Short mmCIF file of C-alpha atoms and ligand atoms in Angstrom, two decimals:
data_model
loop_
_atom_site.label_atom_id
_atom_site.label_comp_id
_atom_site.label_asym_id
_atom_site.label_seq_id
_atom_site.Cartn_x
_atom_site.Cartn_y
_atom_site.Cartn_z
CA MET Z 1 76.56 84.95 82.53
CA LYS Z 2 75.24 88.12 84.23
CA GLY Z 3 76.92 89.54 87.27
CA PHE Z 4 79.43 92.08 88.48
CA LYS Z 5 83.18 92.08 88.06
CA VAL Z 6 84.98 93.00 91.27
CA VAL Z 7 88.61 93.39 92.23
CA ILE Z 8 89.70 93.58 95.87
CA VAL Z 9 92.80 95.79 96.05
CA GLY Z 10 94.89 94.83 99.05
CA GLY Z 11 93.54 91.31 98.64
CA GLY Z 12 96.17 90.09 101.10
CA SER Z 13 94.59 92.00 103.97
CA SER Z 14 93.27 90.13 106.98
CA HIS Z 15 89.96 91.91 106.27
CA THR Z 16 89.61 90.22 102.86
CA PRO Z 17 88.02 87.02 104.22
CA GLY Z 18 85.29 89.23 105.71
CA ILE Z 19 84.61 90.90 102.36
CA LEU Z 20 84.53 87.50 100.65
CA GLN Z 21 82.13 86.20 103.25
CA SER Z 22 79.77 89.14 102.67
CA LEU Z 23 80.05 88.78 98.89
CA VAL Z 24 79.16 85.08 99.12
CA GLU Z 25 76.23 85.77 101.45
CA ASN Z 26 74.89 88.40 99.05
CA LEU Z 27 75.25 86.55 95.76
CA HIS Z 28 71.45 86.42 95.38
CA ARG Z 29 71.31 90.21 95.05
CA PHE Z 30 74.89 91.00 93.98
CA PRO Z 31 75.88 88.17 91.63
CA LEU Z 32 79.50 87.90 90.60
CA GLN Z 33 80.85 87.18 87.16
CA LYS Z 34 84.45 87.83 88.13
CA LEU Z 35 86.29 88.17 91.44
CA VAL Z 36 89.96 89.12 91.58
CA LEU Z 37 92.22 89.51 94.59
CA TYR Z 38 95.05 91.92 93.79
CA ASP Z 39 98.01 92.72 96.05
CA ILE Z 40 101.62 93.79 95.73
CA ASP Z 41 102.64 90.98 98.09
CA PRO Z 42 102.29 87.47 96.54
CA ASP Z 43 102.81 85.71 99.89
CA ARG Z 44 99.90 87.50 101.51
CA LEU Z 45 97.74 86.75 98.50
CA GLU Z 46 98.54 83.06 98.77
CA LEU Z 47 97.73 83.13 102.46
CA VAL Z 48 94.31 84.71 101.95
CA ASP Z 49 93.61 82.48 98.95
CA THR Z 50 94.27 79.39 101.10
CA LEU Z 51 92.23 80.74 103.98
CA CYS Z 52 89.26 81.53 101.77
CA ALA Z 53 89.12 78.32 99.71
CA SER Z 54 85.83 77.24 101.29
CA LEU Z 55 84.26 80.63 100.53
CA VAL Z 56 85.53 80.71 96.96
CA ALA Z 57 84.00 77.27 96.47
CA LYS Z 58 80.59 78.87 97.06
CA LEU Z 59 80.90 81.21 94.07
CA ASP Z 60 78.98 80.33 90.93
CA PRO Z 61 81.09 77.78 89.00
CA ALA Z 62 80.91 80.14 86.00
CA CYS Z 63 82.43 83.00 88.01
CA THR Z 64 86.05 83.70 87.11
CA TYR Z 65 88.23 83.85 90.22
CA PHE Z 66 91.96 84.47 90.48
CA THR Z 67 94.63 86.22 92.51
CA THR Z 68 97.29 88.38 90.87
CA THR Z 69 100.09 90.85 91.48
CA ASP Z 70 99.79 92.20 87.93
CA PRO Z 71 97.79 95.47 87.78
CA GLU Z 72 96.83 94.97 84.14
CA LYS Z 73 95.30 91.55 84.84
CA ALA Z 74 93.69 92.82 88.02
CA TYR Z 75 92.06 95.93 86.64
CA THR Z 76 91.13 95.01 83.09
CA ASP Z 77 87.37 94.65 82.57
CA ILE Z 78 86.04 95.33 86.05
CA ASP Z 79 82.98 97.17 87.42
CA PHE Z 80 84.06 97.71 91.02
CA ALA Z 81 87.39 98.06 92.81
CA PHE Z 82 87.18 97.63 96.59
CA ALA Z 83 90.39 99.19 97.94
CA GLN Z 84 91.92 98.53 101.36
CA ILE Z 85 95.66 99.04 101.14
CA ARG Z 86 98.11 99.90 103.91
CA GLN Z 87 101.24 101.66 102.66
CA GLY Z 88 104.18 100.55 104.77
CA GLY Z 89 102.17 97.83 106.48
CA LEU Z 90 101.71 97.41 110.21
CA LYS Z 91 105.42 98.08 110.81
CA MET Z 92 104.96 101.70 109.73
CA ARG Z 93 101.71 101.93 111.70
CA GLU Z 94 103.75 100.96 114.75
CA GLN Z 95 106.17 103.83 114.00
CA ASP Z 96 103.30 106.32 113.67
CA GLU Z 97 101.93 105.28 117.04
CA LYS Z 98 105.23 105.08 118.89
CA ILE Z 99 106.77 108.33 117.64
CA SER Z 100 103.64 110.20 118.73
CA LEU Z 101 103.65 108.53 122.15
CA GLU Z 102 107.32 109.30 122.65
CA PHE Z 103 106.26 112.95 122.85
CA GLY Z 104 103.23 112.25 125.03
CA VAL Z 105 100.75 112.51 122.16
CA VAL Z 106 98.02 109.98 121.25
CA GLY Z 107 99.56 107.26 119.07
CA GLN Z 108 96.77 106.35 116.70
CA GLU Z 109 96.34 105.00 113.17
CA THR Z 110 94.03 107.76 111.88
CA CYS Z 111 94.03 110.47 114.58
CA GLY Z 112 96.61 113.12 115.39
CA PRO Z 113 100.20 112.98 114.09
CA GLY Z 114 99.98 109.21 113.49
CA GLY Z 115 97.04 109.75 111.17
CA MET Z 116 98.85 112.54 109.36
CA ALA Z 117 102.00 110.46 108.92
CA TYR Z 118 99.87 107.67 107.54
CA GLY Z 119 98.08 110.17 105.31
CA LEU Z 120 101.29 111.29 103.64
CA ARG Z 121 102.15 107.63 102.97
CA SER Z 122 98.69 106.59 101.88
CA ILE Z 123 97.90 109.39 99.41
CA PRO Z 124 100.47 108.34 96.77
CA GLY Z 125 99.56 104.67 97.25
CA VAL Z 126 95.86 105.29 96.71
CA PHE Z 127 96.61 107.59 93.74
CA GLY Z 128 98.60 104.73 92.20
CA VAL Z 129 95.63 102.40 92.58
CA ILE Z 130 93.22 104.92 91.08
CA ASP Z 131 95.51 105.65 88.12
CA ASP Z 132 95.88 101.94 87.39
CA VAL Z 133 92.16 101.27 87.67
CA ARG Z 134 91.40 104.22 85.37
CA LYS Z 135 93.96 103.01 82.85
CA TYR Z 136 92.41 99.57 82.43
CA SER Z 137 88.75 100.14 83.41
CA PRO Z 138 88.05 103.88 83.10
CA GLU Z 139 84.40 103.64 84.20
CA ALA Z 140 84.82 101.30 87.17
CA TRP Z 141 83.59 102.47 90.56
CA ILE Z 142 86.32 102.66 93.21
CA ILE Z 143 85.07 102.18 96.76
CA ASN Z 144 87.89 102.96 99.11
CA TYR Z 145 88.42 101.92 102.71
CA SER Z 146 92.15 102.75 102.76
CA ASN Z 147 92.89 105.02 105.69
CA PRO Z 148 93.19 107.69 106.89
CA ALA Z 149 89.93 108.03 104.99
CA ALA Z 150 89.35 111.72 105.78
CA ILE Z 151 92.77 112.75 104.45
CA VAL Z 152 92.66 110.34 101.53
CA ALA Z 153 89.19 111.63 100.58
CA GLU Z 154 90.39 115.24 100.57
CA ALA Z 155 93.35 114.26 98.40
CA THR Z 156 91.25 112.26 95.91
CA ARG Z 157 88.77 115.15 95.73
CA ARG Z 158 91.55 117.52 94.72
CA LYS Z 159 93.09 115.20 92.14
CA TYR Z 160 90.06 113.38 90.68
CA ASN Z 161 87.05 115.43 91.83
CA ASN Z 162 86.04 112.02 93.23
CA TYR Z 163 84.59 110.95 89.90
CA LYS Z 164 83.32 107.41 90.59
CA ILE Z 165 85.39 107.30 93.78
CA LEU Z 166 83.70 106.86 97.14
CA ASN Z 167 85.57 106.84 100.45
CA ILE Z 168 83.88 104.93 103.23
CA CYS Z 169 84.32 103.89 106.86
CA ASP Z 170 82.87 100.98 108.82
CA MET Z 171 82.97 102.62 112.26
CA PRO Z 172 79.52 104.26 112.15
CA VAL Z 173 78.05 101.01 110.87
CA ALA Z 174 79.70 98.95 113.61
CA ILE Z 175 78.41 101.41 116.25
CA MET Z 176 74.93 101.48 114.70
CA LEU Z 177 74.78 97.71 114.98
CA SER Z 178 75.18 98.07 118.74
CA PHE Z 179 72.49 100.79 118.72
CA ALA Z 180 70.17 98.51 116.76
CA LYS Z 181 70.70 95.59 119.15
CA MET Z 182 69.97 97.83 122.15
CA LEU Z 183 66.66 98.71 120.50
CA ASN Z 184 65.88 95.06 119.70
CA LEU Z 185 66.43 95.66 115.99
CA LYS Z 186 68.51 93.29 113.89
CA LYS Z 187 70.63 95.21 111.39
CA TYR Z 188 72.51 98.49 111.31
CA ASN Z 189 70.34 99.61 108.42
CA ASP Z 190 67.16 99.09 110.44
CA LEU Z 191 68.00 102.62 111.62
CA ASP Z 192 68.17 105.68 109.35
CA PRO Z 193 70.78 108.03 110.77
CA VAL Z 194 71.05 111.78 110.89
CA TYR Z 195 74.73 112.36 111.52
CA PHE Z 196 77.23 115.11 110.85
CA GLY Z 197 80.97 115.63 111.01
CA LEU Z 198 84.16 114.39 109.41
CA ASN Z 199 85.41 110.84 109.15
CA HIS Z 200 86.18 109.48 112.64
CA PHE Z 201 84.88 112.78 113.95
CA GLY Z 202 81.09 113.05 114.06
CA TRP Z 203 77.83 112.86 115.99
CA TRP Z 204 74.39 111.30 115.54
CA THR Z 205 71.49 113.70 116.08
CA HIS Z 206 68.60 111.33 115.21
CA LEU Z 207 68.13 107.64 114.56
CA TYR Z 208 64.83 106.83 112.86
CA ASP Z 209 63.42 103.34 112.75
CA LYS Z 210 61.60 102.15 109.66
CA SER Z 211 58.27 103.43 110.99
CA GLY Z 212 59.81 106.91 111.12
CA VAL Z 213 60.10 107.17 114.91
CA ASP Z 214 63.26 108.79 116.28
CA ARG Z 215 64.65 106.22 118.70
CA MET Z 216 67.56 108.36 119.86
CA PRO Z 217 65.99 109.67 123.11
CA GLU Z 218 65.27 106.11 124.25
CA LEU Z 219 68.71 104.95 123.17
CA LYS Z 220 70.49 107.76 125.01
CA GLU Z 221 68.67 106.87 128.24
CA LYS Z 222 69.71 103.24 127.89
CA ILE Z 223 73.33 104.07 127.15
CA LEU Z 224 73.58 106.54 130.02
CA GLN Z 225 72.25 103.81 132.31
CA PHE Z 226 73.92 100.65 130.99
CA GLY Z 227 76.64 101.81 128.60
CA LEU Z 228 76.87 100.93 124.92
CA ALA Z 229 76.08 97.27 124.18
CA ALA Z 230 79.16 95.18 123.44
CA SER Z 231 80.05 95.12 119.78
CA HIS Z 232 78.25 92.53 117.67
CA ASP Z 233 80.76 93.00 114.87
CA LYS Z 234 83.55 90.42 114.68
CA HIS Z 235 86.38 92.93 114.25
CA HIS Z 236 85.27 95.32 116.98
CA SER Z 237 84.58 92.50 119.48
CA ASP Z 238 88.31 91.90 119.72
CA PRO Z 239 89.36 92.40 123.41
CA SER Z 240 91.52 95.43 122.60
CA TRP Z 241 88.42 97.22 121.32
CA ARG Z 242 86.49 96.76 124.59
CA HIS Z 243 87.92 99.91 126.10
CA THR Z 244 86.63 102.00 123.21
CA TRP Z 245 83.14 100.59 123.59
CA GLU Z 246 83.22 101.27 127.34
CA ASN Z 247 84.35 104.88 126.84
CA PHE Z 248 81.21 105.65 124.87
CA LYS Z 249 79.11 106.21 127.98
CA GLU Z 250 81.74 108.60 129.36
CA ILE Z 251 81.66 110.78 126.26
CA LEU Z 252 77.87 110.83 126.30
CA THR Z 253 77.82 111.71 130.01
CA ASP Z 254 80.11 114.69 129.43
CA PHE Z 255 78.38 115.81 126.23
CA PRO Z 256 74.82 114.46 126.36
CA GLU Z 257 73.30 116.28 123.41
CA PHE Z 258 74.29 113.86 120.64
CA LEU Z 259 75.63 110.32 120.30
CA PRO Z 260 79.36 110.46 119.51
CA ASN Z 261 81.59 108.55 117.13
CA THR Z 262 83.95 106.49 119.32
CA TYR Z 263 87.00 108.17 117.72
CA LEU Z 264 86.13 111.42 119.49
CA GLN Z 265 87.69 109.91 122.62
CA TYR Z 266 91.15 110.65 121.20
CA TYR Z 267 90.38 114.36 120.80
CA LEU Z 268 88.16 115.02 123.81
CA TYR Z 269 90.45 113.11 126.17
CA ALA Z 270 93.72 113.41 124.29
CA LYS Z 271 95.87 113.61 127.42
CA GLU Z 272 94.21 110.67 129.17
CA SER Z 273 94.18 108.59 125.98
CA ALA Z 274 97.93 109.07 125.53
CA GLU Z 275 98.54 108.21 129.20
CA ASP Z 276 96.52 105.00 128.83
CA MET Z 277 98.56 103.84 125.85
CA ASP Z 278 101.70 101.71 126.23
CA ILE Z 279 104.55 102.87 124.04
CA HIS Z 280 106.02 99.36 124.16
CA TYR Z 281 102.79 97.71 123.04
CA THR Z 282 100.56 99.79 120.81
CA ARG Z 283 97.52 98.88 118.76
CA ALA Z 284 99.78 97.85 115.83
CA ASN Z 285 101.41 95.27 118.11
CA MET Z 286 98.00 94.01 119.20
CA VAL Z 287 96.93 93.61 115.58
CA MET Z 288 100.16 91.78 114.70
CA ASP Z 289 99.69 89.42 117.65
CA GLY Z 290 95.94 89.21 117.06
CA ARG Z 291 94.29 88.95 113.66
CA GLU Z 292 97.60 88.81 111.75
CA LYS Z 293 98.87 85.87 113.78
CA ASP Z 294 95.45 84.26 113.67
CA MET Z 295 95.50 84.35 109.87
CA TYR Z 296 98.89 82.58 109.76
CA ASP Z 297 97.78 80.05 112.43
CA GLN Z 298 94.60 79.20 110.55
CA VAL Z 299 96.49 78.63 107.32
CA ARG Z 300 99.07 76.48 109.09
CA LEU Z 301 96.28 74.35 110.57
CA LEU Z 302 94.66 74.07 107.14
CA ARG Z 303 97.90 72.91 105.55
CA GLU Z 304 98.75 70.48 108.35
CA SER Z 305 95.30 68.92 108.11
CA ASP Z 306 95.28 68.80 104.30
CA GLY Z 307 92.37 71.20 104.19
CA ALA Z 308 90.26 69.38 106.78
CA HIS Z 309 90.60 72.15 109.40
CA GLN Z 310 87.39 74.19 109.64
CA VAL Z 311 88.01 77.93 109.38
CA ASN Z 312 85.29 79.76 111.25
CA LEU Z 313 84.39 82.63 108.97
CA ASN Z 314 80.72 82.70 109.91
CA LEU Z 315 80.74 85.82 111.99
CA PHE Z 316 79.09 89.12 111.31
CA ASN Z 317 81.50 91.63 109.84
CA ALA Z 318 80.46 95.24 109.35
CA PHE Z 319 83.45 95.87 107.08
CA GLY Z 320 82.38 93.32 104.46
CA ASP Z 321 78.64 93.86 104.71
CA PHE Z 322 78.92 97.62 104.41
CA ILE Z 323 81.04 97.67 101.27
CA VAL Z 324 78.69 95.18 99.61
CA ASP Z 325 75.63 97.23 100.64
CA VAL Z 326 77.26 100.38 99.24
CA ALA Z 327 78.17 98.66 95.96
CA CYS Z 328 74.63 97.28 95.63
CA SER Z 329 73.04 100.68 96.08
CA ILE Z 330 75.30 102.17 93.40
CA ALA Z 331 75.01 99.22 91.01
CA TYR Z 332 71.20 99.18 91.02
CA ASN Z 333 70.67 102.91 91.58
CA ASN Z 334 68.79 101.97 94.77
CA ALA Z 335 69.42 105.29 96.52
CA ASP Z 336 69.86 103.58 99.90
CA ARG Z 337 70.82 105.95 102.69
CA TYR Z 338 74.30 105.44 104.17
CA LEU Z 339 76.93 107.43 106.03
CA VAL Z 340 79.81 108.04 103.64
CA ILE Z 341 82.53 110.64 103.10
CA VAL Z 342 81.45 113.22 100.57
CA GLU Z 343 82.03 116.80 99.46
CA ASN Z 344 79.94 119.05 101.72
CA ARG Z 345 78.25 121.07 98.97
CA GLY Z 346 76.22 122.97 101.57
CA ALA Z 347 75.03 120.00 103.63
CA ILE Z 348 76.58 121.65 106.70
CA PRO Z 349 76.26 125.30 105.65
CA GLU Z 350 78.80 126.66 108.13
CA LEU Z 351 81.56 124.48 106.72
CA PRO Z 352 83.36 125.13 103.42
CA TYR Z 353 81.61 123.97 100.26
CA ASP Z 354 84.51 121.65 99.48
CA ALA Z 355 85.04 120.14 102.96
CA MET Z 356 85.00 116.34 102.90
CA VAL Z 357 82.32 115.58 105.48
CA GLU Z 358 80.67 112.40 106.72
CA VAL Z 359 76.90 112.75 106.43
CA PRO Z 360 74.02 110.52 105.28
CA CYS Z 361 73.90 110.20 101.50
CA TYR Z 362 71.56 108.56 99.05
CA LEU Z 363 73.80 106.39 96.92
CA ARG Z 364 72.88 106.54 93.24
CA LYS Z 365 74.44 105.13 90.12
CA TRP Z 366 76.04 108.51 89.48
CA GLY Z 367 77.24 109.04 93.02
CA PRO Z 368 76.35 110.06 96.56
CA GLU Z 369 73.69 112.71 97.22
CA PRO Z 370 74.26 114.28 100.64
CA VAL Z 371 71.38 115.07 102.99
CA VAL Z 372 71.08 118.65 104.25
CA ILE Z 373 72.02 118.79 107.93
CA GLY Z 374 71.64 122.51 108.56
CA LYS Z 375 73.14 124.54 111.38
CA ILE Z 376 75.16 122.73 114.03
CA PRO Z 377 76.00 123.88 117.58
CA GLN Z 378 79.07 126.00 118.33
CA PHE Z 379 80.95 123.30 120.27
CA GLN Z 380 80.82 120.71 117.48
CA LEU Z 381 81.35 123.37 114.80
CA GLY Z 382 84.51 124.62 116.51
CA MET Z 383 85.93 121.14 116.90
CA ILE Z 384 85.15 120.23 113.30
CA GLN Z 385 86.65 123.44 111.92
CA GLN Z 386 89.89 122.81 113.79
CA GLN Z 387 90.12 119.19 112.66
CA LEU Z 388 89.16 120.08 109.09
CA ALA Z 389 91.86 122.74 108.95
CA SER Z 390 94.39 120.22 110.19
CA GLU Z 391 93.34 117.68 107.53
CA LYS Z 392 93.35 120.25 104.73
CA LEU Z 393 96.79 121.49 105.77
CA ILE Z 394 98.34 118.03 105.66
CA VAL Z 395 96.92 117.53 102.16
CA ASP Z 396 98.37 120.95 101.21
CA ALA Z 397 101.71 119.72 102.58
CA TYR Z 398 101.50 116.71 100.26
CA PHE Z 399 100.69 118.65 97.09
CA GLU Z 400 103.04 121.56 97.82
CA ASN Z 401 105.90 119.52 99.35
CA SER Z 402 105.62 121.95 102.21
CA TYR Z 403 107.30 121.38 105.57
CA GLN Z 404 105.61 124.52 106.87
CA LYS Z 405 102.11 123.27 106.03
CA ALA Z 406 102.87 119.92 107.66
CA LEU Z 407 104.03 121.73 110.79
CA GLU Z 408 100.84 123.80 110.78
CA ALA Z 409 98.74 120.66 110.31
CA LEU Z 410 100.26 118.98 113.35
CA THR Z 411 100.15 122.17 115.42
CA MET Z 412 96.49 122.69 114.52
CA ASN Z 413 95.48 119.24 115.70
CA LYS Z 414 93.69 119.04 119.03
CA THR Z 415 95.79 116.05 120.09
CA VAL Z 416 99.03 118.09 119.95
CA PRO Z 417 99.74 120.42 122.91
CA SER Z 418 102.23 122.84 121.33
CA ALA Z 419 104.05 123.86 118.17
CA LYS Z 420 107.33 122.75 119.74
CA VAL Z 421 105.98 119.24 120.24
CA ALA Z 422 104.53 119.30 116.72
CA ARG Z 423 107.95 120.12 115.24
CA LYS Z 424 109.74 117.39 117.21
CA ILE Z 425 107.21 114.76 116.13
CA LEU Z 426 107.29 115.95 112.53
CA ASP Z 427 111.08 115.86 112.33
CA LYS Z 428 111.22 112.36 113.69
CA MET Z 429 108.43 111.21 111.37
CA ILE Z 430 110.25 112.62 108.34
CA GLN Z 431 113.21 110.37 109.20
CA ALA Z 432 111.02 107.33 109.78
CA ASN Z 433 109.04 107.82 106.55
CA LYS Z 434 111.93 108.14 104.11
CA GLY Z 435 110.91 106.58 100.80
CA TYR Z 436 107.21 106.82 101.67
CA TRP Z 437 106.59 110.54 102.11
CA PRO Z 438 107.09 113.20 99.49
CA GLU Z 439 110.14 115.39 100.16
CA LEU Z 440 109.11 118.29 102.38
CA HIS Z 441 111.07 121.54 102.07
P1 NAD M 501 97.05 94.96 106.09
O1 NAD M 501 98.41 95.51 106.08
O2 NAD M 501 96.73 93.72 106.86
O3 NAD M 501 96.57 94.68 104.59
C1 NAD M 501 96.77 95.58 103.58
C2 NAD M 501 97.19 94.85 102.31
O4 NAD M 501 97.41 95.83 101.29
C3 NAD M 501 98.50 94.06 102.44
O5 NAD M 501 98.30 92.74 102.00
C4 NAD M 501 99.47 94.81 101.51
O6 NAD M 501 100.42 93.98 100.89
C5 NAD M 501 98.53 95.42 100.52
N1 NAD M 501 99.02 96.60 99.82
C6 NAD M 501 99.77 97.63 100.29
N2 NAD M 501 99.96 98.55 99.32
C7 NAD M 501 99.31 98.10 98.22
C8 NAD M 501 99.11 98.61 96.91
N3 NAD M 501 99.65 99.76 96.55
N4 NAD M 501 98.37 97.90 96.04
C9 NAD M 501 97.84 96.72 96.40
N5 NAD M 501 97.99 96.18 97.63
C10 NAD M 501 98.70 96.87 98.53
O7 NAD M 501 96.11 96.14 106.59
P2 NAD M 501 94.65 96.06 107.18
O8 NAD M 501 94.70 96.18 108.66
O9 NAD M 501 93.91 94.93 106.61
O10 NAD M 501 94.03 97.40 106.63
C11 NAD M 501 93.94 97.69 105.26
C12 NAD M 501 93.47 99.11 105.08
O11 NAD M 501 92.09 99.21 105.38
C13 NAD M 501 94.17 100.11 106.01
O12 NAD M 501 94.33 101.33 105.33
C14 NAD M 501 93.18 100.27 107.12
O13 NAD M 501 93.35 101.46 107.82
C15 NAD M 501 91.92 100.26 106.32
N6 NAD M 501 90.68 100.07 107.05
C16 NAD M 501 89.78 101.05 106.90
C17 NAD M 501 88.57 100.97 107.55
C18 NAD M 501 87.65 102.12 107.41
O14 NAD M 501 86.77 102.28 108.23
N7 NAD M 501 87.80 102.97 106.41
C19 NAD M 501 88.28 99.87 108.35
C20 NAD M 501 89.24 98.86 108.48
C21 NAD M 501 90.46 98.96 107.82
C1 G6P M 502 87.66 100.94 112.65
C2 G6P M 502 87.82 102.16 111.82
C3 G6P M 502 88.88 101.95 110.78
C4 G6P M 502 90.18 101.52 111.41
C5 G6P M 502 89.96 100.29 112.23
C6 G6P M 502 91.21 99.98 113.01
O1 G6P M 502 87.07 99.92 111.91
O2 G6P M 502 86.64 102.54 111.19
O3 G6P M 502 89.04 103.12 110.05
O4 G6P M 502 91.14 101.24 110.43
O5 G6P M 502 88.91 100.50 113.15
O6 G6P M 502 91.09 98.75 113.60
P1 G6P M 502 92.34 97.96 114.16
O7 G6P M 502 91.72 96.72 114.71
O8 G6P M 502 93.22 97.73 112.98
O9 G6P M 502 92.94 98.84 115.18
MN1 MN M 503 87.14 104.09 109.66
#
């Protein structure tokens, strides 16, 4: 049988059903010979396995499918590893968010001190995955969603030169789906983007439709008048995401030159964002009470009804569709154009050659080929340089076990008002992350 062999790392994630749904929908162009769900937590694997039974039933009967907690079984003889792990789980995400907020700073999964705390946890976890994959399937492609993607990408660049490793993010895709709908187009890839920046930190400068017309001027007018269309992506339609979608118009009103990534809200309005957040109920709590609980509820209903309960998985999910689109382009050397995280190599000439930037790339069998962006305006350049320095410093802190570099990383970040605050947050995070972080001296 012909087809690809794929392992989903972090198979117990509540995002796995979405990936499975996209894989099943794309079997005609991305056939599967083997599909493995791997996780360190057997209970979560069992949960997802139960939840996804109806999807798994749609695989070709000749396709091998299993779940496992054994890395050797998971990674032997595979073509693609789709990674989406969360070191420390949502409990540690809650700590990241709440410790930051305690000192009046944005409490966020990937931005500011929360993102850096998560980075120091995530780097060794992702390295472990890569080492295991390389041990059993040295030539497999690793497509990584595990956050904080900007920091993880810088770390994997330093350790592996990103050989057959691609770090990706679904936020631009989810936003582009709203753009497409506002322009009466169907799919996010009905628009070819020109975009520059870092992960969770960038701007669109042009959006070309398939006839080659730049639709951005028209789109900007519409957004300034009506706001960004509600998300059409299942994940980002969740009520707690509504605020983010609504803030889009505000960012564009203040800075009308380009269309912003939604994550810029946490940097441009750091003070207001922190004030809006509730230290007693952060995004981690919402996720635990939302899609986490939903996953358990659905499985309970399935078990109580002996499998008769209908799980509604038929919703668009950018997360699943994007990773399958990316894998397809690499597998067939299609050179499709997508926004991914890649070494700059001159794409944005004013940034370092080795900065990990997010720009459009043509995805080939041998890797991503970045598009030249050229000069960017002073405002965006300044913001990017500051954020990039912060991200590079936290990766330095990891490799050098350096407290000083970690302090500099936090101090450098636009979300943090002073070095004194940076030190207080850092010290508390060191305590909270014992056993996860490297020792910092
Ligand atoms: P989750 O905690 O629900 O799921 C993560 C799973 O990974 C858990 O089942 C856990 O047991 C497992 N896991 C942890 N460490 C592991 C390891 N070393 N090996 C194998 N499995 C491991 O988290 P989630 O909300 O589903 O998110 C998963 C990851 O995907 C996070 O890093 C999140 O930030 C990221 N994510 C990234 C994007 C993006 O745009 N890049 C989008 C969505 C989610
Ligand atoms: C977007 C981002 C991801 C991030 C996720 C958080 O999809 O691109 O990088 O992990 O949002 O969503 P959550 O619902 O977990 O807050
Ligand atoms: Mn992301």
